[in-house]
Amino acid sequence: MRALASAPGKVILFGEHFVVEDQPAVAVAISLRARVRAELTGDSVIRVSSRNLKATGKYSIPPAEEKDPLYPVAYAAYLAMNKAGETRGVNIEVDSEIPPGAGMGSSAAVAVATVAATAGALGLELSLDEVSKLALESEKIVHGKPSGIDNTIATFGGAIAYRKSEGFVKLNVDFSDLVLVLADTGKPRNTGELVKRVLTLKAAFPSVFEPLYYAAGRLAVEAAKLMERGDWEAVGSLMNVNHGLLSAIGVSTLELENLVYSARRAGALGAKLTGAGGGGFIVALCKKGEETTVVQELERASPRVLVSGVSERGVIVEAKS
Ligand code: MEV
């Protein structure tokens, strides 16, 4: 009994960090995916191997907490096994196209695909909501205080407006004339630590930070409407404003600023850091066919530039036997 599942990475277009404190945010699924194979075994352990990390791990059922990067994956598999009352072992193989530590939701996509693949191998029927909720439990190990936006977009795909206290709505957006250009600073960072740093600063200066958070939330709501209307010039302008707010709360870096300004200078409709910041990637919004100059400009300063569309596909069980 085995199954293969995949889930997409994501780009947050509006509202990262602010979403942790219950402001609305907007995210889209991208074409890069994490693939996870789960196979039942008879030996009462969870084995995890990651092609990307070139690492393997062996865990008890339930897995004992460990600091290694594969433990959250073992825990995600365990959550699906526990739901099915399963105590036989499982082998989990992870193969992901999503750069880790880059703000593209790699850990959430792996967690979502792991839950879905394990459930598939066990013959356990889970709703998408259940898959997303179990993946969030695994995300809490990785990030400490995740908002839930990453596992939601990895599960449901497309474009979503998300609020922690209210859940998400799918946005009805036509992305066919647009591409996202993603450029790496080459500096990985830790989402959990950045979230903690921002919250500490906010707690120190609540009267300064509250208006920034409110502005970011209104901005995301306004941007979602503009996206549905297809007013991409305005969406781009709001991405630039959102980047300014993220700089204000301290998560931009010189490398991120350089890439953001290069993308804008080369003709992007808008550009901002995406994800937790402190390194990782920027996202630039470009009209399809006009991205070449932006890509060329970014390649001068970035070790890795990717071009992606928005993917409607959320988590998929691709094969079961
Ligand atoms: C990480 O992809 C986005 C953050 O807002 C954290 C979260 O929402 O859990 C920085």
Short mmCIF file of C-alpha atoms and ligand atoms in Angstrom, two decimals:
data_model
loop_
_atom_site.label_atom_id
_atom_site.label_comp_id
_atom_site.label_asym_id
_atom_site.label_seq_id
_atom_site.Cartn_x
_atom_site.Cartn_y
_atom_site.Cartn_z
CA MET A 1 0.00 0.00 0.00
CA ARG A 2 1.65 3.14 -1.24
CA ALA A 3 0.74 6.57 -2.54
CA LEU A 4 2.37 9.57 -4.18
CA ALA A 5 1.06 13.06 -3.41
CA SER A 6 2.23 16.51 -4.42
CA ALA A 7 1.52 20.04 -3.19
CA PRO A 8 2.55 23.45 -4.54
CA GLY A 9 4.85 26.10 -3.11
CA LYS A 10 3.48 29.57 -2.62
CA VAL A 11 4.20 33.23 -2.95
CA ILE A 12 2.66 35.68 -0.52
CA LEU A 13 1.69 38.73 -2.57
CA PHE A 14 0.36 40.74 0.37
CA GLY A 15 0.47 40.57 4.15
CA GLU A 16 3.23 38.25 5.37
CA HIS A 17 4.04 38.83 9.07
CA PHE A 18 0.92 41.01 9.48
CA VAL A 19 -1.12 37.82 8.91
CA VAL A 20 0.39 36.27 12.04
CA GLU A 21 -1.48 38.92 14.06
CA ASP A 22 -4.76 38.26 12.26
CA GLN A 23 -4.57 40.79 9.43
CA PRO A 24 -5.83 39.66 6.00
CA ALA A 25 -3.24 38.45 3.48
CA VAL A 26 -3.15 37.24 -0.13
CA ALA A 27 -1.18 34.25 -1.42
CA VAL A 28 -0.93 32.34 -4.68
CA ALA A 29 0.24 28.81 -5.44
CA ILE A 30 3.18 28.52 -7.85
CA SER A 31 4.16 25.86 -10.33
CA LEU A 32 7.01 24.42 -8.21
CA ARG A 33 5.84 21.39 -6.21
CA ALA A 34 6.89 19.08 -3.39
CA ARG A 35 6.35 15.37 -4.07
CA VAL A 36 6.07 12.79 -1.32
CA ARG A 37 5.88 9.00 -1.64
CA ALA A 38 4.53 7.03 1.33
CA GLU A 39 4.74 3.26 1.61
CA LEU A 40 3.51 1.08 4.47
CA THR A 41 6.05 -1.27 6.03
CA GLY A 42 5.79 -3.87 8.77
CA ASP A 43 8.45 -2.59 11.15
CA SER A 44 6.69 -0.03 13.39
CA VAL A 45 8.98 2.90 12.59
CA ILE A 46 8.65 5.98 10.42
CA ARG A 47 11.53 6.37 7.98
CA VAL A 48 11.99 9.67 6.17
CA SER A 49 14.41 10.41 3.36
CA SER A 50 14.80 13.71 1.56
CA ARG A 51 16.43 13.84 -1.84
CA ASN A 52 16.95 17.59 -1.55
CA LEU A 53 18.45 17.62 1.92
CA LYS A 54 20.35 14.38 1.17
CA ALA A 55 19.31 13.21 4.63
CA THR A 56 17.50 10.28 6.19
CA GLY A 57 15.91 9.76 9.60
CA LYS A 58 14.27 6.95 11.58
CA TYR A 59 11.55 7.75 14.12
CA SER A 60 9.43 5.87 16.63
CA ILE A 61 5.62 5.92 16.53
CA PRO A 62 4.77 8.53 17.81
CA PRO A 63 8.05 10.21 16.84
CA ALA A 64 10.11 11.52 19.77
CA GLU A 65 10.77 15.25 19.35
CA GLU A 66 14.07 16.05 17.66
CA LYS A 67 15.67 19.17 16.25
CA ASP A 68 16.51 17.66 12.88
CA PRO A 69 14.75 18.99 9.76
CA LEU A 70 13.06 15.68 8.94
CA TYR A 71 11.26 15.37 12.27
CA PRO A 72 8.32 17.62 11.21
CA VAL A 73 7.88 15.36 8.16
CA ALA A 74 7.81 12.25 10.36
CA TYR A 75 5.33 14.04 12.61
CA ALA A 76 3.08 14.92 9.64
CA ALA A 77 3.07 11.24 8.60
CA TYR A 78 2.34 10.22 12.18
CA LEU A 79 -0.66 12.57 12.39
CA ALA A 80 -2.27 10.84 9.40
CA MET A 81 -1.38 7.39 10.83
CA ASN A 82 -2.84 8.34 14.21
CA LYS A 83 -6.08 9.43 12.54
CA ALA A 84 -6.31 5.96 10.98
CA GLY A 85 -5.28 4.16 14.20
CA GLU A 86 -2.31 2.74 12.28
CA THR A 87 0.75 1.43 14.14
CA ARG A 88 2.56 -0.29 11.27
CA GLY A 89 5.56 1.61 9.95
CA VAL A 90 5.76 3.87 6.93
CA ASN A 91 8.55 4.97 4.58
CA ILE A 92 8.35 8.59 3.45
CA GLU A 93 10.40 9.87 0.50
CA VAL A 94 10.48 13.61 -0.10
CA ASP A 95 11.47 15.17 -3.40
CA SER A 96 10.80 18.88 -3.68
CA GLU A 97 11.35 21.50 -6.39
CA ILE A 98 10.68 24.31 -3.91
CA PRO A 99 13.81 26.01 -2.56
CA PRO A 100 13.89 25.53 1.23
CA GLY A 101 14.28 28.50 3.60
CA ALA A 102 13.34 30.90 0.82
CA GLY A 103 9.84 32.08 1.66
CA MET A 104 8.10 29.83 -0.85
CA GLY A 105 6.32 27.57 1.58
CA SER A 106 8.58 24.57 1.11
CA SER A 107 7.98 23.08 4.58
CA ALA A 108 4.20 23.55 4.32
CA ALA A 109 4.06 21.94 0.86
CA VAL A 110 6.09 18.97 2.16
CA ALA A 111 3.83 18.66 5.24
CA VAL A 112 0.65 18.82 3.15
CA ALA A 113 1.96 16.29 0.61
CA THR A 114 3.16 14.00 3.44
CA VAL A 115 -0.25 13.98 5.15
CA ALA A 116 -2.00 13.32 1.82
CA ALA A 117 0.45 10.59 0.72
CA THR A 118 0.34 8.82 4.09
CA ALA A 119 -3.46 8.97 4.20
CA GLY A 120 -3.51 7.67 0.60
CA ALA A 121 -1.25 4.72 1.47
CA LEU A 122 -3.49 3.89 4.44
CA GLY A 123 -6.71 4.16 2.44
CA LEU A 124 -7.81 6.95 4.80
CA GLU A 125 -10.21 9.48 3.29
CA LEU A 126 -9.35 12.98 4.51
CA SER A 127 -11.11 16.17 3.43
CA LEU A 128 -8.87 18.99 2.19
CA ASP A 129 -9.66 20.87 5.41
CA GLU A 130 -8.41 17.92 7.45
CA VAL A 131 -5.22 17.64 5.37
CA SER A 132 -4.54 21.35 5.87
CA LYS A 133 -5.21 21.20 9.64
CA LEU A 134 -2.89 18.23 10.18
CA ALA A 135 -0.17 19.92 8.11
CA LEU A 136 -0.52 23.03 10.29
CA GLU A 137 0.32 20.91 13.36
CA SER A 138 3.57 19.89 11.66
CA GLU A 139 4.23 23.52 10.66
CA LYS A 140 4.04 24.54 14.32
CA ILE A 141 7.17 22.45 14.90
CA VAL A 142 8.97 24.24 12.07
CA HIS A 143 7.89 27.84 12.67
CA GLY A 144 6.55 28.03 16.22
CA LYS A 145 3.66 30.40 15.50
CA PRO A 146 2.52 29.95 11.91
CA SER A 147 -0.50 31.91 10.71
CA GLY A 148 -1.77 28.93 8.69
CA ILE A 149 -1.55 30.70 5.32
CA ASP A 150 1.22 28.43 3.97
CA ASN A 151 -0.53 25.10 4.60
CA THR A 152 -3.83 26.57 3.33
CA ILE A 153 -2.45 27.68 -0.04
CA ALA A 154 -0.43 24.43 -0.40
CA THR A 155 -3.66 22.48 0.13
CA PHE A 156 -6.11 24.48 -1.95
CA GLY A 157 -3.93 26.08 -4.67
CA GLY A 158 -4.95 29.05 -6.85
CA ALA A 159 -5.16 32.47 -5.22
CA ILE A 160 -6.56 33.00 -1.75
CA ALA A 161 -7.35 35.80 0.67
CA TYR A 162 -6.65 34.46 4.16
CA ARG A 163 -7.31 35.60 7.68
CA LYS A 164 -6.28 33.51 10.67
CA SER A 165 -9.55 33.99 12.57
CA GLU A 166 -11.77 33.58 9.50
CA GLY A 167 -10.05 31.07 7.22
CA PHE A 168 -9.76 31.71 3.50
CA VAL A 169 -11.73 32.59 0.39
CA LYS A 170 -10.63 31.62 -3.09
CA LEU A 171 -10.09 34.65 -5.31
CA ASN A 172 -11.42 34.64 -8.82
CA VAL A 173 -8.40 36.00 -10.66
CA ASP A 174 -7.27 35.69 -14.27
CA PHE A 175 -3.47 35.43 -14.20
CA SER A 176 -3.12 34.42 -17.84
CA ASP A 177 -1.41 37.71 -18.85
CA LEU A 178 1.00 37.78 -15.91
CA VAL A 179 4.11 36.09 -14.60
CA LEU A 180 5.88 36.18 -11.27
CA VAL A 181 9.62 36.66 -11.39
CA LEU A 182 11.27 35.32 -8.25
CA ALA A 183 14.85 36.25 -7.36
CA ASP A 184 16.93 34.75 -4.58
CA THR A 185 19.20 36.78 -2.28
CA GLY A 186 21.14 33.55 -1.78
CA LYS A 187 20.70 34.04 1.97
CA PRO A 188 18.57 31.41 3.69
CA ARG A 189 16.82 32.41 6.91
CA ASN A 190 14.67 31.04 9.68
CA THR A 191 10.99 31.98 9.51
CA GLY A 192 10.31 31.20 13.18
CA GLU A 193 13.11 33.50 14.35
CA LEU A 194 12.00 36.37 12.09
CA VAL A 195 8.39 36.07 13.22
CA LYS A 196 9.57 36.18 16.85
CA ARG A 197 11.77 39.22 16.17
CA VAL A 198 8.91 41.16 14.59
CA LEU A 199 6.50 40.29 17.41
CA THR A 200 9.06 41.41 20.00
CA LEU A 201 9.44 44.77 18.26
CA LYS A 202 5.66 45.12 18.00
CA ALA A 203 5.28 44.37 21.71
CA ALA A 204 7.87 47.07 22.49
CA PHE A 205 6.13 49.75 20.39
CA PRO A 206 2.44 48.82 20.17
CA SER A 207 1.19 52.32 19.35
CA VAL A 208 3.62 52.56 16.43
CA PHE A 209 3.06 49.04 15.13
CA GLU A 210 -0.74 48.81 15.39
CA PRO A 211 -1.33 51.40 12.62
CA LEU A 212 1.21 49.65 10.39
CA TYR A 213 -0.61 46.34 10.89
CA TYR A 214 -3.96 47.96 10.22
CA ALA A 215 -2.61 49.57 7.03
CA ALA A 216 -1.20 46.23 5.84
CA GLY A 217 -4.54 44.52 6.42
CA ARG A 218 -6.50 47.20 4.51
CA LEU A 219 -3.89 47.03 1.77
CA ALA A 220 -4.39 43.26 1.35
CA VAL A 221 -8.19 43.65 1.17
CA GLU A 222 -7.88 46.43 -1.41
CA ALA A 223 -5.32 44.43 -3.41
CA ALA A 224 -7.57 41.33 -3.49
CA LYS A 225 -10.36 43.43 -5.06
CA LEU A 226 -7.96 44.94 -7.60
CA MET A 227 -6.66 41.47 -8.51
CA GLU A 228 -10.19 40.22 -9.17
CA ARG A 229 -10.81 43.31 -11.31
CA GLY A 230 -7.55 42.74 -13.20
CA ASP A 231 -6.15 46.19 -12.40
CA TRP A 232 -2.55 44.99 -12.37
CA GLU A 233 -0.88 48.44 -12.43
CA ALA A 234 -2.63 49.21 -9.15
CA VAL A 235 -1.83 45.76 -7.73
CA GLY A 236 1.85 46.42 -8.53
CA SER A 237 1.75 49.79 -6.77
CA LEU A 238 0.29 48.16 -3.67
CA MET A 239 3.03 45.50 -3.74
CA ASN A 240 5.54 48.36 -3.54
CA VAL A 241 3.68 49.88 -0.58
CA ASN A 242 3.54 46.47 1.12
CA HIS A 243 7.30 46.13 0.70
CA GLY A 244 7.71 49.51 2.43
CA LEU A 245 5.67 48.26 5.39
CA LEU A 246 7.79 45.10 5.58
CA SER A 247 10.94 47.24 5.58
CA ALA A 248 9.37 49.31 8.36
CA ILE A 249 8.92 46.26 10.60
CA GLY A 250 12.53 45.30 10.05
CA VAL A 251 12.50 42.23 7.79
CA SER A 252 14.11 43.66 4.66
CA THR A 253 17.84 43.54 3.99
CA LEU A 254 20.22 45.37 1.69
CA GLU A 255 20.18 42.39 -0.71
CA LEU A 256 16.36 42.32 -0.77
CA GLU A 257 16.22 46.10 -1.36
CA ASN A 258 18.71 45.82 -4.23
CA LEU A 259 16.66 43.13 -5.95
CA VAL A 260 13.35 44.94 -5.36
CA TYR A 261 14.69 48.21 -6.83
CA SER A 262 16.37 46.40 -9.76
CA ALA A 263 13.08 44.70 -10.65
CA ARG A 264 11.15 47.98 -10.51
CA ARG A 265 13.78 49.80 -12.56
CA ALA A 266 13.61 47.06 -15.20
CA GLY A 267 9.88 47.55 -15.63
CA ALA A 268 8.12 45.23 -13.17
CA LEU A 269 4.60 46.35 -12.25
CA GLY A 270 5.58 45.96 -8.60
CA ALA A 271 8.15 44.16 -6.47
CA LYS A 272 8.48 43.18 -2.83
CA LEU A 273 10.14 40.67 -0.57
CA THR A 274 8.02 37.56 -0.10
CA GLY A 275 7.71 35.32 2.94
CA ALA A 276 9.51 36.00 6.18
CA GLY A 277 12.25 38.24 4.72
CA GLY A 278 15.72 38.51 6.27
CA GLY A 279 16.96 36.86 3.04
CA GLY A 280 15.09 34.47 0.77
CA PHE A 281 13.37 35.71 -2.38
CA ILE A 282 11.71 38.78 -3.80
CA VAL A 283 8.70 38.57 -6.10
CA ALA A 284 8.20 40.89 -9.06
CA LEU A 285 4.91 41.06 -10.93
CA CYS A 286 5.32 41.36 -14.70
CA LYS A 287 3.10 41.38 -17.75
CA LYS A 288 3.67 38.19 -19.74
CA GLY A 289 6.16 38.91 -22.54
CA GLU A 290 7.67 41.85 -20.66
CA GLU A 291 9.58 39.83 -18.06
CA THR A 292 12.80 39.33 -20.04
CA THR A 293 14.40 42.65 -19.05
CA VAL A 294 13.40 42.11 -15.42
CA VAL A 295 14.91 38.61 -15.44
CA GLN A 296 18.14 39.88 -17.07
CA GLU A 297 18.46 42.72 -14.59
CA LEU A 298 17.83 40.45 -11.59
CA GLU A 299 20.30 37.84 -12.84
CA ARG A 300 23.10 40.41 -12.39
CA ALA A 301 22.55 40.44 -8.64
CA SER A 302 20.84 37.14 -7.83
CA PRO A 303 22.25 33.59 -7.86
CA ARG A 304 18.85 32.20 -8.86
CA VAL A 305 15.98 33.75 -10.81
CA LEU A 306 12.81 31.76 -11.44
CA VAL A 307 9.76 32.57 -13.52
CA SER A 308 6.44 31.08 -12.46
CA GLY A 309 2.79 31.32 -13.29
CA VAL A 310 0.06 30.85 -10.71
CA SER A 311 -1.05 27.25 -10.32
CA GLU A 312 -4.66 26.31 -9.71
CA ARG A 313 -3.57 22.87 -8.47
CA GLY A 314 -3.47 22.38 -4.73
CA VAL A 315 -2.61 19.05 -3.12
CA ILE A 316 -3.09 16.04 -5.41
CA VAL A 317 -2.82 12.33 -4.75
CA GLU A 318 -1.13 11.41 -8.01
CA ALA A 319 -0.97 7.64 -7.62
CA LYS A 320 -2.17 4.97 -5.21
CA SER A 321 -1.65 1.23 -5.19
C1 MEV B 1 5.84 32.75 6.03
O1 MEV B 1 5.67 32.15 4.75
C2 MEV B 1 4.88 33.88 6.21
C3 MEV B 1 4.89 34.54 7.60
O2 MEV B 1 3.81 35.47 7.58
C4 MEV B 1 4.70 33.55 8.71
C5 MEV B 1 3.30 32.92 8.72
O3 MEV B 1 2.37 33.49 8.15
O4 MEV B 1 3.16 31.87 9.36
C6 MEV B 1 6.18 35.32 7.84
#
